[in-house]
Short mmCIF file of C-alpha atoms and ligand atoms in Angstrom, two decimals:
data_model
loop_
_atom_site.label_atom_id
_atom_site.label_comp_id
_atom_site.label_asym_id
_atom_site.label_seq_id
_atom_site.Cartn_x
_atom_site.Cartn_y
_atom_site.Cartn_z
CA MET A 16 29.07 121.78 168.81
CA SER A 17 31.53 120.30 166.31
CA SER A 18 35.00 121.89 165.78
CA ARG A 19 35.59 125.01 163.87
CA LEU A 20 38.41 125.61 161.41
CA ILE A 21 40.12 129.35 161.91
CA ALA A 22 42.41 129.96 159.08
CA ILE A 23 44.86 132.70 159.49
CA SER A 24 47.03 133.97 156.27
CA ASN A 25 48.44 137.36 155.76
CA ARG A 26 46.76 137.76 152.53
CA ILE A 27 42.76 137.25 152.39
CA PRO A 28 40.52 137.04 149.27
CA ILE A 29 38.71 140.18 148.89
CA GLY A 30 35.19 139.80 146.52
CA ALA A 31 33.28 137.15 145.47
CA ASN A 32 35.51 136.15 142.59
CA ALA A 33 39.03 135.69 144.41
CA SER A 34 40.38 132.49 142.98
CA GLY A 35 43.53 130.54 143.36
CA GLY A 36 44.40 127.29 144.95
CA LEU A 37 44.74 128.33 148.61
CA VAL A 38 41.47 130.41 148.35
CA VAL A 39 39.61 127.09 146.89
CA ALA A 40 41.59 124.51 149.43
CA LEU A 41 40.64 126.51 152.40
CA ARG A 42 37.15 127.62 151.28
CA GLU A 43 36.32 124.07 150.84
CA ALA A 44 37.61 123.17 154.32
CA LEU A 45 36.10 126.25 155.99
CA ALA A 46 32.95 125.77 154.66
CA GLN A 47 32.83 121.96 155.87
CA SER A 48 33.39 123.45 159.51
CA LYS A 49 31.44 126.68 159.32
CA GLY A 50 34.96 128.04 159.74
CA ILE A 51 36.51 131.90 159.77
CA TRP A 52 39.44 132.69 157.67
CA ILE A 53 41.29 136.00 158.97
CA GLY A 54 43.85 137.84 157.35
CA ALA A 55 45.13 141.45 157.00
CA HIS A 56 43.04 143.79 154.79
CA PRO A 57 44.58 145.47 151.80
CA ASP A 58 43.99 148.65 152.93
CA PRO A 59 45.57 150.07 155.67
CA GLY A 60 43.93 151.29 158.93
CA ALA A 61 44.49 152.49 162.49
CA GLY A 62 45.68 149.29 163.41
CA GLU A 63 42.28 148.63 165.55
CA GLU A 64 41.98 145.80 168.13
CA ARG A 65 38.93 144.26 166.26
CA LEU A 66 38.42 142.30 163.27
CA GLU A 67 36.08 143.60 160.47
CA PRO A 68 33.54 141.26 158.07
CA VAL A 69 35.12 140.94 154.81
CA GLU A 70 32.32 141.11 152.13
CA GLY A 71 32.24 138.66 149.13
CA GLY A 72 32.87 134.98 149.98
CA ALA A 73 30.65 132.22 150.80
CA GLU A 74 32.88 131.55 154.08
CA THR A 75 33.21 133.74 157.04
CA ARG A 76 36.03 136.39 156.53
CA MET A 77 37.56 138.83 158.93
CA ALA A 78 40.09 141.36 158.48
CA PHE A 79 42.56 143.12 160.69
CA ARG A 80 43.85 146.50 159.67
CA LEU A 81 47.67 147.11 159.55
CA THR A 82 48.70 150.89 159.77
CA GLU A 83 51.02 152.59 156.85
CA GLU A 84 54.01 152.15 159.51
CA GLU A 85 53.15 148.42 160.01
CA MET A 86 52.88 147.84 156.15
CA SER A 87 56.01 149.09 155.64
CA ASP A 88 57.78 147.79 159.10
CA TYR A 89 56.12 144.36 159.35
CA TYR A 90 55.12 143.53 155.92
CA LEU A 91 57.96 144.95 153.84
CA GLY A 92 60.15 145.41 156.49
CA PHE A 93 60.66 141.94 158.73
CA ALA A 94 58.48 139.83 156.77
CA ASN A 95 59.66 140.46 152.94
CA SER A 96 63.18 142.04 153.70
CA VAL A 97 64.44 139.85 156.65
CA LEU A 98 62.43 136.16 156.76
CA TRP A 99 61.95 136.24 152.85
CA PRO A 100 65.42 136.63 151.69
CA LEU A 101 66.46 134.31 154.94
CA CYS A 102 64.29 131.63 153.78
CA HIS A 103 65.44 132.09 149.89
CA ARG A 104 68.85 131.37 150.98
CA ARG A 105 69.85 135.47 150.05
CA VAL A 106 71.08 136.71 153.71
CA ASP A 107 73.13 139.29 151.82
CA LEU A 108 69.61 140.64 151.29
CA VAL A 109 68.62 140.78 154.64
CA ASP A 110 68.08 144.35 155.81
CA MET A 111 67.73 143.80 159.81
CA GLN A 112 66.23 146.73 161.54
CA ALA A 113 65.23 146.88 165.39
CA ALA A 114 62.09 148.58 164.49
CA TYR A 115 61.32 145.97 161.72
CA GLU A 116 61.29 143.33 164.41
CA ARG A 117 59.36 145.20 166.92
CA SER A 118 56.54 145.81 164.49
CA TYR A 119 56.58 142.08 163.49
CA ARG A 120 56.35 141.18 167.26
CA ALA A 121 53.51 143.74 167.76
CA VAL A 122 51.50 142.63 164.92
CA ASN A 123 51.77 139.18 165.80
CA ALA A 124 50.60 139.63 169.27
CA ARG A 125 48.04 141.89 168.05
CA VAL A 126 46.51 139.18 165.72
CA ALA A 127 46.87 136.63 168.55
CA ARG A 128 44.57 139.08 170.59
CA LEU A 129 42.14 139.32 167.81
CA VAL A 130 42.08 135.36 167.41
CA ALA A 131 41.68 134.71 171.01
CA GLN A 132 38.41 136.91 171.29
CA MET A 133 36.90 134.58 169.06
CA ALA A 134 38.32 131.22 169.52
CA ARG A 135 36.58 128.72 170.97
CA PRO A 136 38.28 126.13 173.18
CA ASP A 137 37.65 123.16 170.72
CA ASP A 138 38.60 125.10 167.36
CA VAL A 139 41.37 124.26 165.16
CA ILE A 140 43.73 126.61 164.12
CA TRP A 141 45.59 126.62 160.86
CA VAL A 142 48.62 129.43 160.53
CA HIS A 143 50.05 130.08 157.10
CA ASP A 144 53.51 131.06 156.17
CA TYR A 145 56.26 133.11 157.58
CA HIS A 146 54.14 136.31 158.33
CA PHE A 147 53.14 134.50 161.61
CA PHE A 148 56.12 132.50 162.95
CA PRO A 149 55.59 133.83 166.56
CA LEU A 150 51.28 133.70 166.52
CA ALA A 151 51.34 130.24 168.42
CA GLN A 152 53.57 131.29 170.95
CA GLU A 153 51.36 134.55 171.32
CA LEU A 154 48.28 132.53 171.66
CA ARG A 155 49.54 130.16 174.03
CA ALA A 156 50.92 133.21 176.28
CA LEU A 157 47.15 134.13 175.86
CA GLY A 158 45.94 130.73 177.42
CA LEU A 159 44.73 128.98 174.51
CA THR A 160 45.20 125.16 174.20
CA ASN A 161 43.76 124.67 170.90
CA ARG A 162 45.37 122.53 168.36
CA ILE A 163 47.20 124.94 166.45
CA GLY A 164 49.17 124.07 163.06
CA PHE A 165 51.49 126.10 160.89
CA PHE A 166 52.39 125.65 157.21
CA LEU A 167 55.23 127.14 155.62
CA HIS A 168 54.96 127.99 152.02
CA VAL A 169 58.47 128.88 151.42
CA PRO A 170 61.48 126.90 152.01
CA PHE A 171 62.70 126.15 155.72
CA PRO A 172 65.79 128.31 156.06
CA SER A 173 69.43 126.66 156.82
CA LEU A 174 70.59 126.17 160.09
CA GLY A 175 73.61 128.64 159.35
CA ASP A 176 71.55 131.06 157.99
CA LEU A 177 69.12 131.34 161.04
CA SER A 178 72.20 133.06 162.48
CA VAL A 179 71.29 136.44 161.03
CA LEU A 180 68.04 136.55 163.37
CA PRO A 181 68.73 139.04 166.19
CA LYS A 182 67.92 136.10 168.53
CA PRO A 183 68.26 132.86 166.69
CA ASP A 184 67.11 130.63 169.63
CA ASP A 185 63.48 132.17 169.81
CA PHE A 186 62.98 130.82 166.28
CA ALA A 187 62.70 127.12 167.56
CA ASP A 188 60.75 128.44 170.56
CA TRP A 189 58.25 130.22 168.35
CA LEU A 190 57.84 127.25 166.27
CA ALA A 191 57.74 124.72 169.35
CA ASP A 192 54.11 125.98 170.29
CA PHE A 193 52.72 124.88 167.29
CA ASP A 194 51.61 121.33 167.65
CA LEU A 195 52.01 120.34 164.00
CA LEU A 196 54.90 121.95 161.48
CA GLY A 197 53.90 121.44 157.64
CA PHE A 198 56.35 121.75 155.14
CA GLN A 199 56.80 121.50 151.49
CA THR A 200 59.17 119.01 151.15
CA GLN A 201 61.35 116.27 152.93
CA GLY A 202 64.02 118.85 152.58
CA ASP A 203 62.60 121.32 154.65
CA VAL A 204 61.61 118.79 157.23
CA ALA A 205 65.15 118.05 157.37
CA ARG A 206 66.18 121.11 157.45
CA CYS A 207 63.74 121.91 160.58
CA LEU A 208 65.21 118.88 162.35
CA GLU A 209 68.59 120.09 161.73
CA MET A 210 67.70 122.83 163.91
CA TYR A 211 66.32 121.02 166.64
CA ARG A 212 69.22 118.78 166.80
CA ALA A 213 71.35 121.63 167.18
CA ASP A 214 69.49 122.83 169.76
CA PRO A 215 70.55 121.19 173.50
CA ARG A 216 66.97 121.97 174.70
CA ALA A 217 65.18 119.64 172.04
CA GLU A 218 64.80 116.08 172.72
CA PHE A 219 63.53 113.52 170.06
CA MET A 220 60.64 111.26 170.91
CA MET A 221 60.29 107.81 169.74
CA ASP A 222 57.13 108.63 167.35
CA GLY A 223 59.23 111.33 165.53
CA THR A 224 57.92 114.01 167.57
CA VAL A 225 60.31 116.60 169.09
CA LYS A 226 59.98 117.95 172.70
CA MET A 227 61.36 121.46 173.34
CA GLY A 228 60.37 121.72 177.68
CA SER A 229 57.10 120.11 177.94
CA ARG A 230 55.60 120.93 174.37
CA ILE A 231 55.40 118.20 171.63
CA THR A 232 55.54 119.13 168.09
CA SER A 233 55.23 117.00 164.98
CA VAL A 234 56.97 117.71 161.64
CA ALA A 235 55.92 116.64 158.20
CA ALA A 236 56.33 117.46 154.62
CA PHE A 237 52.37 118.23 153.01
CA PRO A 238 53.55 119.30 149.32
CA ILE A 239 50.95 121.83 148.09
CA GLY A 240 49.35 121.38 144.52
CA ILE A 241 46.90 123.18 142.47
CA GLU A 242 43.19 122.60 141.42
CA THR A 243 44.31 120.17 138.74
CA GLU A 244 40.71 119.45 137.42
CA ASP A 245 39.76 122.78 137.02
CA PHE A 246 43.06 124.24 135.65
CA ARG A 247 42.94 121.44 132.95
CA ALA A 248 39.26 122.32 131.92
CA GLN A 249 40.28 126.05 131.50
CA ALA A 250 43.22 124.89 129.61
CA GLN A 251 41.01 122.89 127.27
CA GLU A 252 38.29 125.14 126.90
CA GLY A 253 40.11 126.93 123.88
CA GLY A 254 39.29 130.63 123.11
CA PRO A 255 40.76 133.46 121.24
CA ASN A 256 44.39 133.00 120.53
CA PRO A 257 46.30 134.77 123.46
CA PHE A 258 48.79 136.29 120.76
CA GLY A 259 46.13 137.26 118.07
CA ARG A 260 48.08 137.23 114.63
CA GLU A 261 51.53 137.47 116.39
CA ALA A 262 51.85 134.01 117.49
CA PRO A 263 55.42 132.62 117.89
CA GLU A 264 56.41 129.79 115.80
CA TRP A 265 57.89 127.86 118.79
CA PHE A 266 58.03 129.42 122.40
CA ILE A 267 59.13 128.65 125.96
CA ILE A 268 57.14 130.08 128.85
CA GLY A 269 58.08 131.66 132.04
CA VAL A 270 55.51 132.78 134.57
CA ASP A 271 56.50 134.25 137.59
CA ARG A 272 55.85 136.94 140.39
CA LEU A 273 58.97 139.36 139.79
CA ASP A 274 61.06 138.04 142.35
CA TYR A 275 64.98 137.60 142.57
CA SER A 276 64.07 133.95 144.07
CA LYS A 277 62.81 132.68 140.85
CA GLY A 278 65.92 133.07 139.15
CA ILE A 279 64.77 134.95 135.94
CA PRO A 280 67.92 136.41 134.88
CA GLY A 281 69.73 133.35 134.36
CA ARG A 282 67.07 131.75 132.41
CA PHE A 283 67.23 134.81 130.29
CA ARG A 284 70.87 134.43 129.48
CA ALA A 285 70.26 130.78 129.22
CA PHE A 286 67.68 131.54 126.49
CA GLY A 287 70.30 134.05 124.86
CA ARG A 288 73.13 131.21 124.95
CA TYR A 289 70.82 128.85 122.76
CA LEU A 290 69.99 131.34 120.57
CA GLU A 291 73.44 131.45 119.51
CA THR A 292 73.74 127.62 119.10
CA ARG A 293 70.15 127.05 117.57
CA PRO A 294 69.58 125.18 114.62
CA GLU A 295 69.77 127.56 111.74
CA GLY A 296 66.22 129.14 110.64
CA THR A 297 64.59 128.49 114.00
CA ARG A 298 62.81 131.29 115.36
CA PRO A 299 62.39 130.45 119.04
CA CYS A 300 60.72 133.10 121.67
CA LEU A 301 60.84 133.55 125.27
CA VAL A 302 57.82 134.48 126.56
CA GLN A 303 58.02 136.06 130.01
CA ILE A 304 55.07 136.81 132.02
CA ALA A 305 56.33 138.37 135.36
CA PRO A 306 53.97 140.91 137.33
CA PRO A 307 55.63 143.27 140.16
CA THR A 308 55.34 142.63 143.58
CA ARG A 309 57.04 144.64 146.69
CA ASP A 310 58.01 147.59 144.21
CA THR A 311 58.75 149.46 147.00
CA VAL A 312 61.66 147.47 148.38
CA LYS A 313 64.95 147.64 146.64
CA ALA A 314 65.96 144.43 145.82
CA TYR A 315 62.79 144.05 143.68
CA GLN A 316 63.61 147.73 141.91
CA ASP A 317 66.95 146.07 141.55
CA ILE A 318 65.61 142.91 139.67
CA THR A 319 63.22 144.99 137.45
CA ASN A 320 66.09 146.95 136.20
CA GLU A 321 68.26 143.81 135.76
CA LEU A 322 65.65 141.86 133.60
CA GLU A 323 64.80 145.06 131.65
CA SER A 324 68.36 145.51 130.84
CA ILE A 325 69.13 141.78 129.96
CA ALA A 326 65.91 141.32 127.90
CA GLY A 327 66.53 144.86 125.74
CA HIS A 328 70.25 143.82 125.45
CA LEU A 329 69.35 140.19 124.16
CA ASN A 330 66.60 141.56 121.77
CA GLY A 331 69.03 144.08 120.43
CA ALA A 332 71.64 141.39 119.61
CA PHE A 333 68.89 138.73 117.98
CA ALA A 334 65.89 140.54 117.03
CA GLU A 335 64.58 141.00 113.64
CA LEU A 336 62.44 142.96 111.79
CA ASP A 337 59.45 140.01 112.05
CA TRP A 338 60.92 138.17 114.96
CA THR A 339 61.25 139.46 118.76
CA PRO A 340 63.19 136.42 120.75
CA PHE A 341 62.31 138.10 124.03
CA ARG A 342 58.33 138.88 124.74
CA TYR A 343 58.56 140.15 128.38
CA ILE A 344 55.13 141.14 130.11
CA HIS A 345 55.30 142.73 133.10
CA ARG A 346 51.58 142.51 134.56
CA LYS A 347 49.02 139.57 135.82
CA VAL A 348 47.30 137.40 133.03
CA GLU A 349 43.95 136.16 133.61
CA ARG A 350 43.82 132.55 134.52
CA ALA A 351 42.08 131.12 131.67
CA LYS A 352 44.30 133.06 129.33
CA LEU A 353 47.52 131.60 131.28
CA ALA A 354 46.04 128.07 130.94
CA ARG A 355 45.88 128.51 127.41
CA LEU A 356 49.25 130.03 126.96
CA TYR A 357 50.66 126.90 128.90
CA ARG A 358 49.13 124.59 126.56
CA MET A 359 50.32 126.19 123.68
CA ALA A 360 53.66 126.55 124.62
CA GLU A 361 56.27 124.03 123.76
CA ALA A 362 58.30 124.20 126.90
CA CYS A 363 58.03 125.89 130.31
CA ALA A 364 60.98 127.18 132.37
CA VAL A 365 60.78 127.26 136.18
CA THR A 366 64.54 127.93 137.17
CA SER A 367 64.01 129.28 140.82
CA LEU A 368 67.13 129.50 142.85
CA ALA A 369 65.14 128.92 145.83
CA ASP A 370 61.43 128.18 146.11
CA GLY A 371 58.90 126.45 148.81
CA MET A 372 57.21 124.51 145.84
CA ASN A 373 56.51 126.42 142.74
CA LEU A 374 52.59 125.83 141.47
CA VAL A 375 53.56 127.13 137.85
CA ALA A 376 55.51 123.97 137.04
CA LYS A 377 52.35 122.14 138.29
CA GLU A 378 49.86 124.26 136.18
CA PHE A 379 52.04 123.97 133.21
CA VAL A 380 51.75 119.82 133.35
CA ALA A 381 47.84 120.24 134.04
CA ALA A 382 47.41 122.22 131.03
CA GLN A 383 49.09 119.91 128.69
CA ASP A 384 47.55 117.90 125.84
CA ALA A 385 48.85 114.33 126.89
CA ASP A 386 48.74 113.34 123.19
CA ASP A 387 51.31 116.04 122.26
CA PRO A 388 52.50 117.72 125.53
CA GLY A 389 54.98 120.68 126.08
CA VAL A 390 58.44 120.28 127.80
CA LEU A 391 58.78 121.06 131.73
CA ILE A 392 62.38 122.49 132.48
CA LEU A 393 62.59 122.57 136.27
CA SER A 394 65.28 123.95 138.70
CA ARG A 395 66.52 121.46 141.07
CA PHE A 396 65.83 124.05 143.57
CA ALA A 397 62.29 124.41 143.22
CA GLY A 398 60.51 122.35 146.11
CA ALA A 399 58.38 121.01 143.09
CA ALA A 400 61.62 118.77 141.95
CA GLU A 401 61.23 116.27 145.18
CA ASP A 402 58.30 114.39 143.30
CA MET A 403 58.70 116.16 139.84
CA SER A 404 61.83 114.10 138.67
CA ALA A 405 60.38 113.18 135.16
CA ALA A 406 60.88 116.89 134.33
CA LEU A 407 64.29 118.07 132.68
CA LEU A 408 66.06 119.13 136.19
CA VAL A 409 68.43 121.93 135.81
CA ASN A 410 71.10 123.78 138.04
CA PRO A 411 69.88 127.40 137.81
CA HIS A 412 73.11 128.44 138.51
CA ASP A 413 74.65 127.06 135.41
CA ILE A 414 73.73 128.66 132.39
CA GLU A 415 75.15 126.16 130.05
CA ASP A 416 73.03 123.65 131.73
CA MET A 417 69.76 125.42 131.22
CA ALA A 418 70.79 126.37 127.60
CA ARG A 419 71.21 122.62 126.83
CA ALA A 420 67.99 121.63 128.49
CA ILE A 421 66.11 124.40 126.37
CA GLY A 422 67.74 122.73 123.31
CA ARG A 423 66.82 119.22 124.31
CA ALA A 424 63.34 120.33 124.90
CA PHE A 425 62.96 121.84 121.59
CA GLU A 426 64.45 118.66 120.16
CA MET A 427 62.51 115.98 122.47
CA PRO A 428 61.01 113.24 120.33
CA LEU A 429 57.12 113.03 120.73
CA ALA A 430 57.10 109.22 122.83
CA GLU A 431 59.72 110.93 125.48
CA ARG A 432 57.50 113.89 125.86
CA GLN A 433 54.34 111.84 126.40
CA GLU A 434 56.12 109.36 128.87
CA ARG A 435 57.44 112.19 130.91
CA ASN A 436 54.31 114.01 130.80
CA ALA A 437 52.20 111.13 131.98
CA ALA A 438 54.74 110.55 135.17
CA LEU A 439 54.23 114.38 135.85
CA MET A 440 50.62 114.38 135.65
CA GLU A 441 50.73 111.39 138.04
CA VAL A 442 52.05 113.75 140.55
CA VAL A 443 50.17 116.41 139.76
CA GLU A 444 46.73 114.53 140.31
CA ARG A 445 48.11 112.92 143.57
CA THR A 446 49.23 116.43 145.22
CA ASP A 447 45.70 118.28 144.11
CA VAL A 448 45.34 121.14 146.60
CA ALA A 449 42.26 119.66 147.96
CA GLN A 450 44.09 116.72 149.38
CA TRP A 451 46.63 118.65 150.49
CA ALA A 452 44.28 120.53 152.87
CA ASP A 453 42.69 117.24 153.46
CA ALA A 454 46.27 115.62 154.71
CA PHE A 455 47.37 118.72 156.69
CA LEU A 456 44.13 118.96 158.76
CA SER A 457 43.54 115.13 159.56
CA ARG A 458 46.91 115.07 160.83
CA LEU A 459 46.22 118.39 162.66
CA ARG A 460 43.38 116.94 164.47
CA LYS A 461 45.12 113.55 165.65
CA CYS A 462 47.83 115.48 167.39
CA PRO A 463 47.39 115.18 171.17
CA PRO A 464 45.55 117.81 172.95
CA THR A 465 47.54 120.55 174.88
CA LEU A 466 46.36 120.50 178.37
CA PHE A 467 47.64 123.40 179.84
CA ALA A 468 48.79 127.05 178.36
CA PRO A 469 52.09 128.03 179.07
CA GLU A 470 53.36 130.20 181.67
CA PRO A 471 54.67 133.38 180.35
CA GLY A 472 58.16 132.76 179.05
CA ASP A 473 58.85 129.16 179.79
CA ALA A 474 57.17 125.81 178.06
CA GLY A 475 53.72 124.89 177.81
CA MET A 476 52.45 121.86 179.32
CA LYS A 477 50.86 118.98 176.69
CA SER A 478 50.41 115.46 176.98
CA ALA A 479 52.63 113.25 175.17
CA GLY A 480 49.58 111.36 173.93
P1 LIG B 501 54.73 132.30 144.96
O1 LIG B 501 56.30 132.83 145.38
O2 LIG B 501 53.60 133.06 144.40
O3 LIG B 501 54.06 131.28 145.99
P2 LIG B 501 54.34 129.87 142.89
O4 LIG B 501 53.83 128.49 143.92
O5 LIG B 501 54.69 129.66 141.67
O6 LIG B 501 54.81 130.87 143.46
O7 LIG B 501 52.44 130.57 142.53
C1 LIG B 501 52.33 131.67 141.83
C2 LIG B 501 51.17 131.76 141.32
O8 LIG B 501 50.82 133.01 140.84
C3 LIG B 501 50.65 130.72 140.25
O9 LIG B 501 49.42 130.26 140.42
C4 LIG B 501 50.70 131.58 138.94
O10 LIG B 501 49.92 131.11 138.04
C5 LIG B 501 50.54 132.77 139.43
N1 LIG B 501 51.04 133.91 138.75
C6 LIG B 501 52.55 134.27 138.49
N2 LIG B 501 52.48 135.35 137.51
C7 LIG B 501 51.31 135.40 137.12
C8 LIG B 501 50.77 136.39 136.22
N3 LIG B 501 51.52 137.37 135.59
N4 LIG B 501 49.40 136.26 136.09
C9 LIG B 501 48.90 135.53 136.55
N5 LIG B 501 49.03 134.41 137.54
C10 LIG B 501 50.43 134.71 137.84
C11 LIG B 501 54.66 130.97 147.25
C12 LIG B 501 55.85 130.08 147.42
C13 LIG B 501 55.69 128.95 146.22
C14 LIG B 501 54.46 128.12 147.03
C15 LIG B 501 53.60 128.95 146.79
C16 LIG B 501 52.15 127.89 147.58
O11 LIG B 501 56.81 130.93 146.89
O12 LIG B 501 56.72 128.12 146.49
O13 LIG B 501 54.44 127.01 145.72
O14 LIG B 501 53.11 129.74 147.86
O15 LIG B 501 52.78 127.34 148.70
#
C-alpha cells in the first residue's frame, strides 16, 4: 500500500466551499495520496479522545474538539498570547501563564495520541505552524518512526527572544524530533541554525543537517505562494464595480487580518503624511480592509481602538464633503471581489513589522493588468521581501520613508511599473502554492528514515542515511 499523507493544522476547512491557498495545496497533495487532514473543530467540545469526520471536502478531514478552557488557554493563550508575539518580535506582549503552557502541552499530547491511533508506519506526517511545535516529540514518545515534517508559517523567533519561554532549551528539542523543518525564508533558516549553533548539544553534519543526540533534522526554506492562475483569472473576470458609484479617483489598498504585526497604524500615519504633501487638487484614498481576529485578546482590542482613532482623526483633518481619504472596512470581503479591488488599485501597501511571508503581496501582483499594473509597496520585514525585491521596499518603522514610497507609487511612469510588475510576477509564478507543497513533500520523503522511536526524555535513534 502506498504511503499516505497526514496533514495536521490547527484550523481545518469546514464545508465544501472552503477555499484559500493552503486548502487547495493540501487538498491536492492529500487527494494524490488518499491522505487525511486533521485539525481542530471550530466548535468546542468535551476534549474527547477521538477524531470525528468533517463533511464537505473531497479529501478525508477529521477533527478533534477543544474544550472551552483549551480554546482559551491553548489557542488564545499559549499559541496566540505567547508564541505569536514571540515569533513576531513582540516579546513585550507575551502573556506567560503556567496554565497556558500546561494546556498547550496537553493538547499536543492528545493530538499526538489521536494521530498515533490512525497512522500507519509508512504514512508521511506534515505538521503546520506554531500551534504544534512539540507534536513530533509527543509522536516519537508514542513510538512513531514515520517521516514527520514541520512548516512554520510565521517568522522563526530570534535567539534572544526565545529566552522568554519557560524552558528555552525545550524548544530546540521539540524541533529536533522532526525530520524536516521548513521555513518561509532564508532569514528564518539562518535564525533556526543560530539557535542550534548556540546549543552545545547540536552538531552540524557535512550535508547541512543538524544532529541533536541521535536525531537528524534537515532545515530548509520553502517560500509559500498562492494559486496564481486561479487568482489571476478571478481578477480578470470582471463584475460589478465593488465601489458602486463611490469609486475613488486614485487609491491604495491594504488588506490584512487586524493584527498588530501588520503595521497598519504606521501605514495610516504614512498616508496622512502623504496627504499633507500631495500634489494640489489630487484626492487619493487609502482603502483598508481588515477583518477582526482573536478579538478577545487585549492586544487585538487595543489595535482595533488605535486604528479607529487614527482613521477618525485623519478623516477629520482631511475629508471634504465629497471626499473621504480613509475608507476602513472592518470585515471580510469575498475573494472574487478582493481580486477585482486589487486590480483596480493604483498601489497596495504591505507594511508588516514582521510577517512569515504575506500572501496579500503575491495576490496583488497576480491580480494586476500587465499592461497597466499597480505598484506594490512592501515592508522589508515581510518574508515576501526576500524574493520580491522589485517592489518599492520600505521600512515600516519610518513614516517618512513610507510616505515617500506612496508618492513614488502615484507618480511612477508606466514603463517602470511594467518592468517591476514583470519581475514580481515571475516570482509569484515560480513560488505557486502547488509547487510549494510538492517541494516540501518531496524533500520530506527523501529524509533518512527514523529507525527507532526515542526513549522517553531522551534522543531518538535515527539512521544518518
Ligand atoms: P496571515 O497572517 O493570515 O497568514 P497573509 O499571508 O497575508 O497573512 O494571508 C492573509 C490571507 O487572508 C490572504 O489570502 C488575504 O487575501 C486574506 N484576507 C485578509 N483580509 C481579508 C479580508 N478582509 N477579506 C478577505 N480575505 C482577506 C500566515 C502568516 C503569513 C503567511 C501565511 C501563509 O502570518 O506570514 O504568509 O500564513 O503561510
